[in-house]
Short mmCIF file of C-alpha atoms in Angstrom, two decimals:
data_model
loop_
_atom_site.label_atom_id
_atom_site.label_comp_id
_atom_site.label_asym_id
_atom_site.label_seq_id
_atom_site.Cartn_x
_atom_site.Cartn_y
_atom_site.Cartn_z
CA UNK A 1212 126.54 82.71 54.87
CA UNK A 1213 126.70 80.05 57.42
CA UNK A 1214 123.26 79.33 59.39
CA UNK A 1215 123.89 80.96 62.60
CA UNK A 1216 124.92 84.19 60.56
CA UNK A 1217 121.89 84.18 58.97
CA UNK A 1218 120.01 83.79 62.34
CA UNK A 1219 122.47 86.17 64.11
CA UNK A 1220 121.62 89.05 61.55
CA UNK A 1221 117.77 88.06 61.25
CA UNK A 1222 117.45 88.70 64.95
CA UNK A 1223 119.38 92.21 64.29
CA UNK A 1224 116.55 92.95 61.24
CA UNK A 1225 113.88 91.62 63.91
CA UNK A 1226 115.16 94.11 66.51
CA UNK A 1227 115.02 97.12 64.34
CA UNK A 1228 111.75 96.62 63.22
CA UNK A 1229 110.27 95.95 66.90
CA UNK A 1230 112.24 99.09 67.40
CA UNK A 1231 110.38 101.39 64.70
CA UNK A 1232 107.12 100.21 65.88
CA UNK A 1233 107.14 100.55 69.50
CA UNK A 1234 108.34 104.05 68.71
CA UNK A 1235 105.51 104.68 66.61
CA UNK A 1236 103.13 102.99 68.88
CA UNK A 1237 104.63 105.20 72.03
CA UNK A 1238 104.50 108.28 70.44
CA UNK A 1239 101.67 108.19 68.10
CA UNK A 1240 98.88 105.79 69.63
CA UNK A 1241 99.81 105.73 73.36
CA UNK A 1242 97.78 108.34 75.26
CA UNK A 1243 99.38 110.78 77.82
CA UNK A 1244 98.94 110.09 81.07
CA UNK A 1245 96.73 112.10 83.20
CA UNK A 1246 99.22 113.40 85.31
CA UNK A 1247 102.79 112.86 84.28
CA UNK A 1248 102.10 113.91 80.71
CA UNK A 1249 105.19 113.07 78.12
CA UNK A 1250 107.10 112.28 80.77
CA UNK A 1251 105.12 109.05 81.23
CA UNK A 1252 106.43 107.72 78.21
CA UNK A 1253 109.88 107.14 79.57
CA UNK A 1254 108.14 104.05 81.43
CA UNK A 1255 107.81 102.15 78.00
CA UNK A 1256 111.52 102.24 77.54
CA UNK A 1257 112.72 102.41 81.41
CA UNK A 1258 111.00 99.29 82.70
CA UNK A 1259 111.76 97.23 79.41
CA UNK A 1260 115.10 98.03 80.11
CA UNK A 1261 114.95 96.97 83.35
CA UNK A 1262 114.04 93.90 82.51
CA UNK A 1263 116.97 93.77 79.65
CA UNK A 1264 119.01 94.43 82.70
CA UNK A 1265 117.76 91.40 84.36
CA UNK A 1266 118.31 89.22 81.70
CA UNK A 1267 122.07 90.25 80.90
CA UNK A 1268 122.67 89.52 84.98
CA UNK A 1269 120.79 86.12 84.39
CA UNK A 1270 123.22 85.21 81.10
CA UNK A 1271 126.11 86.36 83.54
CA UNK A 1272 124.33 84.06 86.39
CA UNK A 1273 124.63 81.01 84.07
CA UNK A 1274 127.55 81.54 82.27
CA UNK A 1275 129.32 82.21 85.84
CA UNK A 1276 127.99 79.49 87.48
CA UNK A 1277 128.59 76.67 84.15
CA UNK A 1278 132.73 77.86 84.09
CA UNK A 1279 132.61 76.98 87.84
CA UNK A 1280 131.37 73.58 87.17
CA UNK A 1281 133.87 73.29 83.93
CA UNK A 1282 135.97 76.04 82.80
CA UNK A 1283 136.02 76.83 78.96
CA UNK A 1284 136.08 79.74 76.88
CA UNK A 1285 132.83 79.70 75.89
CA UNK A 1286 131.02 79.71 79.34
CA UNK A 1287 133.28 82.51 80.16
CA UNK A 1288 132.61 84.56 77.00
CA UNK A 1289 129.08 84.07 77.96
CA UNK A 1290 129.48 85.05 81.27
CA UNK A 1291 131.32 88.31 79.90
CA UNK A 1292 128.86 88.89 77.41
CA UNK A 1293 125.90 88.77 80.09
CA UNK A 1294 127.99 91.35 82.33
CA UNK A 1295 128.38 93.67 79.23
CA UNK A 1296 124.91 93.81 78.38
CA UNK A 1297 123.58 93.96 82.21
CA UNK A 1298 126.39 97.15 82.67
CA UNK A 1299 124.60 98.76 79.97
CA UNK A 1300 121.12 98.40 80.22
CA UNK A 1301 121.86 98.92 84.30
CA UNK A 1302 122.79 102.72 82.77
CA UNK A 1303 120.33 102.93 80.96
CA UNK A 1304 117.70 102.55 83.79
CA UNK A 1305 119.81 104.73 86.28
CA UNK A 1306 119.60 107.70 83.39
CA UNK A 1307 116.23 106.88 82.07
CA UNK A 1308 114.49 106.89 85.97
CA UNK A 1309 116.08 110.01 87.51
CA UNK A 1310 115.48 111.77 84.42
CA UNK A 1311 111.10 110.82 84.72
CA UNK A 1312 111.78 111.70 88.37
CA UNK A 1313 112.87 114.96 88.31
CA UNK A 1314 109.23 116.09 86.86
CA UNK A 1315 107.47 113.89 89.01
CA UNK A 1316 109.12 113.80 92.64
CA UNK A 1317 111.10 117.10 91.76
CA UNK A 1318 114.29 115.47 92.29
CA UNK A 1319 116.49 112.90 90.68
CA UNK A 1320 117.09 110.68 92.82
CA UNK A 1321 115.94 110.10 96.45
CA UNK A 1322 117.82 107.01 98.46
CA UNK A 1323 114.90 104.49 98.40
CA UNK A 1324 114.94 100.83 98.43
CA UNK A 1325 114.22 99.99 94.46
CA UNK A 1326 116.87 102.79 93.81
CA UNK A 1327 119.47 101.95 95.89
CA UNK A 1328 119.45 98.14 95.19
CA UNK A 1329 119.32 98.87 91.11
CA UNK A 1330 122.39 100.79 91.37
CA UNK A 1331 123.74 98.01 93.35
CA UNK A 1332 123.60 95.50 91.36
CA UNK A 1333 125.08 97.86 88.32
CA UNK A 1334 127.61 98.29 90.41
CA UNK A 1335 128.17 94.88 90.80
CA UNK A 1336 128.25 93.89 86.97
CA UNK A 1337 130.60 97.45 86.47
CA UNK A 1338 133.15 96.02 89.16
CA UNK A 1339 133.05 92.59 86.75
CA UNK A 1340 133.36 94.42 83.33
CA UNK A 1341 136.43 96.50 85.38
CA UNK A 1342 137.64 93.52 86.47
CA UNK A 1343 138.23 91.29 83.19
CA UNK A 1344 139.21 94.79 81.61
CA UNK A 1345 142.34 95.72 83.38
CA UNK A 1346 142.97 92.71 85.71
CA UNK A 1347 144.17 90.38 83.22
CA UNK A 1348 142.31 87.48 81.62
CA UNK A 1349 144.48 84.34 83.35
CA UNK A 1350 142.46 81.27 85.19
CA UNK A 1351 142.11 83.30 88.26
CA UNK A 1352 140.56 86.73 87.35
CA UNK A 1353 138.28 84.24 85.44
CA UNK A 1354 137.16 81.98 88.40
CA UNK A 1355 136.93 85.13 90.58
CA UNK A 1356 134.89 87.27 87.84
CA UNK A 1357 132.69 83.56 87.60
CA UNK A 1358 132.06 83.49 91.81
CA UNK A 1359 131.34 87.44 91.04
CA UNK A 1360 128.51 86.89 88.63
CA UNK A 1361 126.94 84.18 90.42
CA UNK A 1362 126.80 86.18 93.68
CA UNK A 1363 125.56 89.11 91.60
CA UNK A 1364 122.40 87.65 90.67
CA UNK A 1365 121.42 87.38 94.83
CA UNK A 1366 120.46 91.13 94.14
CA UNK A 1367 118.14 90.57 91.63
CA UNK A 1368 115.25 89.23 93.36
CA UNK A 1369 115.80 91.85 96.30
CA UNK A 1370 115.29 94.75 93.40
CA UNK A 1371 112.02 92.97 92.42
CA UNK A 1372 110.79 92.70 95.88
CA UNK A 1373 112.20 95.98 97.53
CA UNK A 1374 109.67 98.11 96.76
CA UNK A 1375 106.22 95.56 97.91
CA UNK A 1376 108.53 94.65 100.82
CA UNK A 1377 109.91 97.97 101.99
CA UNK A 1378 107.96 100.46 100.31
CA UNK A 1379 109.37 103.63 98.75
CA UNK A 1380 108.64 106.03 96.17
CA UNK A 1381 108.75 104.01 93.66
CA UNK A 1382 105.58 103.67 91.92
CA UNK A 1383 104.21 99.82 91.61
CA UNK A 1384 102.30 100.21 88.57
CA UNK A 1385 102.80 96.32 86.48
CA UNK A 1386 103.57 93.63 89.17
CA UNK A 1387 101.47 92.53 92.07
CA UNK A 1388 99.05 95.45 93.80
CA UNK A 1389 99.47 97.69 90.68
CA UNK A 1390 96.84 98.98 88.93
CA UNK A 1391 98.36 98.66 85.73
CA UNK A 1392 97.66 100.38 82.45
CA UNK A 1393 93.96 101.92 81.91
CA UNK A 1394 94.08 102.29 78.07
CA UNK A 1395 94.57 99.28 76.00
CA UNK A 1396 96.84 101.08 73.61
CA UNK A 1397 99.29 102.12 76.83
CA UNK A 1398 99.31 97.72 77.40
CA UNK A 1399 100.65 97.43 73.75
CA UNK A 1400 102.87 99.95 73.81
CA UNK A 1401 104.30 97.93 77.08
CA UNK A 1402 104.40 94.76 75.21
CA UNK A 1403 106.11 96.00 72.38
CA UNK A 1404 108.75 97.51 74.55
CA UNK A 1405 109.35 94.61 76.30
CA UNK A 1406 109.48 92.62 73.04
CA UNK A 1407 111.81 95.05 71.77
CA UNK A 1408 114.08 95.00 74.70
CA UNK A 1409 114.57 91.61 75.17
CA UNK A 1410 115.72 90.93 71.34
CA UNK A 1411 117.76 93.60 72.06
CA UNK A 1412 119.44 92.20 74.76
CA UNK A 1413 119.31 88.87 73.08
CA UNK A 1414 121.29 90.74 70.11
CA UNK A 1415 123.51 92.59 72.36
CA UNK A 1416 124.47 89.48 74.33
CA UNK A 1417 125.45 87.64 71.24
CA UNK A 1418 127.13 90.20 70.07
CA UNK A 1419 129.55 90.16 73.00
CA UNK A 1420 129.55 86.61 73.37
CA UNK A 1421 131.14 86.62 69.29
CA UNK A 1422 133.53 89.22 70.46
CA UNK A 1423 134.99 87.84 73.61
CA UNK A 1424 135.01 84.25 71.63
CA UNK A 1425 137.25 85.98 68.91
CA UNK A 1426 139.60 87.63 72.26
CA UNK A 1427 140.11 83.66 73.28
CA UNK A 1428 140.81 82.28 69.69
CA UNK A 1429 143.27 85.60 69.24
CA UNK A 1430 144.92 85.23 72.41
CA UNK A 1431 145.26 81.22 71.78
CA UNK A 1432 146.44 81.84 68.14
CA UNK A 1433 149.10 84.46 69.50
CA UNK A 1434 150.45 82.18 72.35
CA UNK A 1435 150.93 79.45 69.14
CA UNK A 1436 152.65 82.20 66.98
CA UNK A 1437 154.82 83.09 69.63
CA UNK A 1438 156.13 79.79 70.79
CA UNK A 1439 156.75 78.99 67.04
CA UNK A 1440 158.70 81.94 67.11
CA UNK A 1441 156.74 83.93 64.72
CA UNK A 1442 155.32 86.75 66.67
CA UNK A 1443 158.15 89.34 68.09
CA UNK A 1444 158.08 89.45 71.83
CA UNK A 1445 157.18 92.97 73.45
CA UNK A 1446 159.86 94.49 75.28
CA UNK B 1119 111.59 122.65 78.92
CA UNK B 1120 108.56 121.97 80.82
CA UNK B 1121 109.67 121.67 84.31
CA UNK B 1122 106.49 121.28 86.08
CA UNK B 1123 106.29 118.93 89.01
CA UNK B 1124 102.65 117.98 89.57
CA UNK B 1125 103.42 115.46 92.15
CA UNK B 1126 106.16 117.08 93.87
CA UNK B 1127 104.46 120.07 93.94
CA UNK B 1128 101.24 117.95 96.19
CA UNK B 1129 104.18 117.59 98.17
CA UNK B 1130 103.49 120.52 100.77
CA UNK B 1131 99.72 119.13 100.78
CA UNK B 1132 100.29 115.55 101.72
CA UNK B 1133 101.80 116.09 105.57
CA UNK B 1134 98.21 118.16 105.96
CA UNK B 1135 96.34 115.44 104.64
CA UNK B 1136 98.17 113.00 106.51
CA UNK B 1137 97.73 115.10 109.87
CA UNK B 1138 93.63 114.98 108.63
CA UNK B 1139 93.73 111.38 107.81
CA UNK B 1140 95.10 110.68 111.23
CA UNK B 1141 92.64 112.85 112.82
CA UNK B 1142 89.96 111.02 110.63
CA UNK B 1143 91.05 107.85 112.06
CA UNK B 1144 91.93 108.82 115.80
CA UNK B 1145 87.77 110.07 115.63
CA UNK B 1146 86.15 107.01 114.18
CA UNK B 1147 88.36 104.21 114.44
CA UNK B 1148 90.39 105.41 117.37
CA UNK B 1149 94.35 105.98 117.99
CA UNK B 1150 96.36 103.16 116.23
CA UNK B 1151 93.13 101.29 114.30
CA UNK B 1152 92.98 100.63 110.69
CA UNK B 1153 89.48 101.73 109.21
CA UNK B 1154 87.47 98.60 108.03
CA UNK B 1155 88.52 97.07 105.18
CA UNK B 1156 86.71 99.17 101.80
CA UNK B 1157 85.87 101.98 103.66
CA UNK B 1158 88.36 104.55 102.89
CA UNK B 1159 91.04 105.41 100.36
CA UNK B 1160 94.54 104.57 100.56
CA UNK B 1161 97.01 107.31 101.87
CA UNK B 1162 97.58 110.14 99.71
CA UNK B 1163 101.18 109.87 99.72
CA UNK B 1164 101.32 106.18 98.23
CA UNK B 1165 102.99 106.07 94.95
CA UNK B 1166 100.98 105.92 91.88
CA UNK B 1167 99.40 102.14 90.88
CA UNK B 1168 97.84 103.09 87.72
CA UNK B 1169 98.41 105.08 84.69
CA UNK B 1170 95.29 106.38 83.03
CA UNK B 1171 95.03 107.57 79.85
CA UNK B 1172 94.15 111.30 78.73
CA UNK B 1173 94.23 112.48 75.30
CA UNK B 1174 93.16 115.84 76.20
CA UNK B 1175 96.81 117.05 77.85
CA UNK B 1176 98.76 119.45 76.31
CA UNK B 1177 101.73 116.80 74.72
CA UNK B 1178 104.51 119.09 75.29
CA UNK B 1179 103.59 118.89 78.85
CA UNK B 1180 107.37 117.23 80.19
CA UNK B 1181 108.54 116.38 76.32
CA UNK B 1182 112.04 117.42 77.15
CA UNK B 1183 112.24 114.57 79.86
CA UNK B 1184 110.92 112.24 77.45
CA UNK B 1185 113.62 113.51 74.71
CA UNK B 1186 116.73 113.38 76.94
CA UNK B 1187 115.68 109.98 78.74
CA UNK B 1188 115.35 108.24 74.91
CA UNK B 1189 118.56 110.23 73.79
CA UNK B 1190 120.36 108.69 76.29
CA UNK B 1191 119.42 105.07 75.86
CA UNK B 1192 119.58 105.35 72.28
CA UNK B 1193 123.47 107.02 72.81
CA UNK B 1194 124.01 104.02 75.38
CA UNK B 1195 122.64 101.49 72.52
CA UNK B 1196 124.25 102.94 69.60
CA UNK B 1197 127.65 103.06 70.94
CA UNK B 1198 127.89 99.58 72.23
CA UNK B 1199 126.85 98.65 68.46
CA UNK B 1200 129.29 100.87 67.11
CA UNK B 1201 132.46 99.76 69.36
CA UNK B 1202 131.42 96.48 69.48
CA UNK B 1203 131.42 96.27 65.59
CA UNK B 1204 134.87 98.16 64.98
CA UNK B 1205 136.66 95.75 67.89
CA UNK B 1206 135.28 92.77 66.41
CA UNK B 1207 136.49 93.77 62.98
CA UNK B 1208 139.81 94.66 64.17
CA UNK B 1209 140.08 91.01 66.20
CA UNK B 1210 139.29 89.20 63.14
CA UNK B 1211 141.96 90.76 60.75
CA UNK B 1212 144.33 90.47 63.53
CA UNK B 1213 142.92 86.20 63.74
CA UNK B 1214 143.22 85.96 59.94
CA UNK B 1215 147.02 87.60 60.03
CA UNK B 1216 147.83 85.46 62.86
CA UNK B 1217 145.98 82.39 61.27
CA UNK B 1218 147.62 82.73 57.94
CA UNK B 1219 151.08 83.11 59.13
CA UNK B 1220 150.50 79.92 61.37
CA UNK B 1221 149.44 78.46 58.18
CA UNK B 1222 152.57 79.61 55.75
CA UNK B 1223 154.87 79.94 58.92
CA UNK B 1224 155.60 83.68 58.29
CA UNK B 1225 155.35 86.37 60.79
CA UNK B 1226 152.18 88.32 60.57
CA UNK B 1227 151.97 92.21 59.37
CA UNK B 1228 151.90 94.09 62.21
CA UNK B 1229 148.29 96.10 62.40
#
């Protein structure tokens, strides 16, 4: 097994032990909050997840942004693979939060400033993962997809800021003005999370980027087969 | 499932106690005027900024919340593994047909 195998499936084993543990430490050390009961505990998934979301629009960011300065299949499998992973950890934040709203503001969603600019960025990464899948994959769709994911990233720091700039329900519980966590096992349970969800999206990412790098060297290898005359041309 | 809603159930409560807050200010710190700096609490209606830790709460309290929001991300999770593992499978038998007919300069079996 070559090296970057070995790493490749070492972060996978890394993952899924990070994984058993912050579910232990959630459910079994973590206290329940004072108000929001079990429902609380949807914050040690939703806001590392979050933050998996950021860093699958970041990959996208630099992958987009490296093809525009010189095009090759790599930077654009990373872009891709960035897009993938920020498309599904962007779901898994617009499930995870209306579903800990609904107990806590009685609804599930409300149209307030974090809300509304998570779910547009998502739908800024869905419109690129739409885009590569049924456009086509020539030197245009790429270039466009590539000014796409670098214009994407704008929203990010708007998400971070909405809610100390424009208020909102959103509670501000980690970053600046928040009160944070009162227990100390509730802070590790955070940290794990966060741990968790960034090999994750590390994993995921790579993942992606080994799966749109195989597309290329198919799509390349067919183009060869063809003009030797060995594939059979669709009618 | 647990469907109370503490908070949105305050909800009724907090125009009151901003009408009293108002008052409160209008009386001692007149129309439009902040009270001094550490001298009162912040509105009620501000979201939370801390999470404090019982361990005296019932822990059923909201579980089904909990349950569906970690069902679905582990769902989301499982089935990017899953149908990113099959396609990438699939890809590289298709490269290795492709690859070995290059190589012999047959055509490949068709998948």
């Amino acid at each position: 097994m070559k090296t970057r195998d070995l790493a490749f499936f070492g972060l996978i084993g890394l993952t899924g032990l990070l994984l058993v543990t912050t579910l232990y430490w959630v459910f079994f050390k973590a206290p329940f909050e004072a108000v929001m009961g079990a429902a609380q505990k949807i914050f040690y998934f939703h806001v590392p997840a979050a933050s998996a979301l950021y860093l699958g629009a970041f990959v996208c960011f630099l992958g987009s942004a490296a093809y525009l300065v010189q095009a090759t299949p790599q930077r654009d499998a990373f872009a891709r693979a960035g897009a993938d992973v920020a498309v599904t950890f962007g779901l898994m934040v617009l499930t995870s939060g209306p579903i800990w709203a609904k107990p806590i503001w009685g609804v599930y969603w409300t149209w307030e400033p974090r809300l509304m600019t998570s779910l547009l960025s998502v739908m800024i990464y869905v419109a690129y993962v739409v885009l590569r899948a049924f456009v086509g994959d020539g030197d245009g769709e790429r270039k466009f997809s590539a000014a796409l994911g670098v214009l994407g990233a704008a929203n990010l720091p708007i998400i971070h800021y909405s809610v100390q700039k424009w208020g909102g329900n959103h509670p501000r519980v980690i970053s600046n003005g928040g009160g944070g966590l009162a227990h100390p096992d509730m802070k590790i349970a955070l940290s794990l999370g966060f741990a968790t969800f960034a090999c994750l999206a590390i994993s995921m990412v790579w993942m992606r980027y080994r799966l749109h790098l195989a597309q290329a060297r198919l799509v390349a290898a067919e183009e060869e087969a063809a003009s030797l005359g060995l594939l059979e041309e669709e009618a | 499932m647990d469907t109370s809603t503490p908070m949105a159930n305050q909800s009724s409560s907090l125009q009151s106690a901003k009408q009293a807050d108002s008052q409160a200010n209008t009386v001692f710190f007149g129309p439009g005027q902040a009270p001094p700096t550490g001298s009162s609490q912040p509105p009620k209606e501000t979201p939370p900024t801390e999470f404090v830790g019982v361990t005296d709460q019932d822990p059923m309290r909201n579980f089904g919340f909990t349950v569906a929001a970690y069902s679905v991300i582990w769902f989301l999770v499982l089935g990017f593994v899953l149908r990113n593992w099959r396609r990438q499978a699939a890809l590289e038998n298709r490269l290795a047909d492709i690859e070995k007919a290059l190589t012999k300069g047959a055509k490949p079996a068709d998948n």
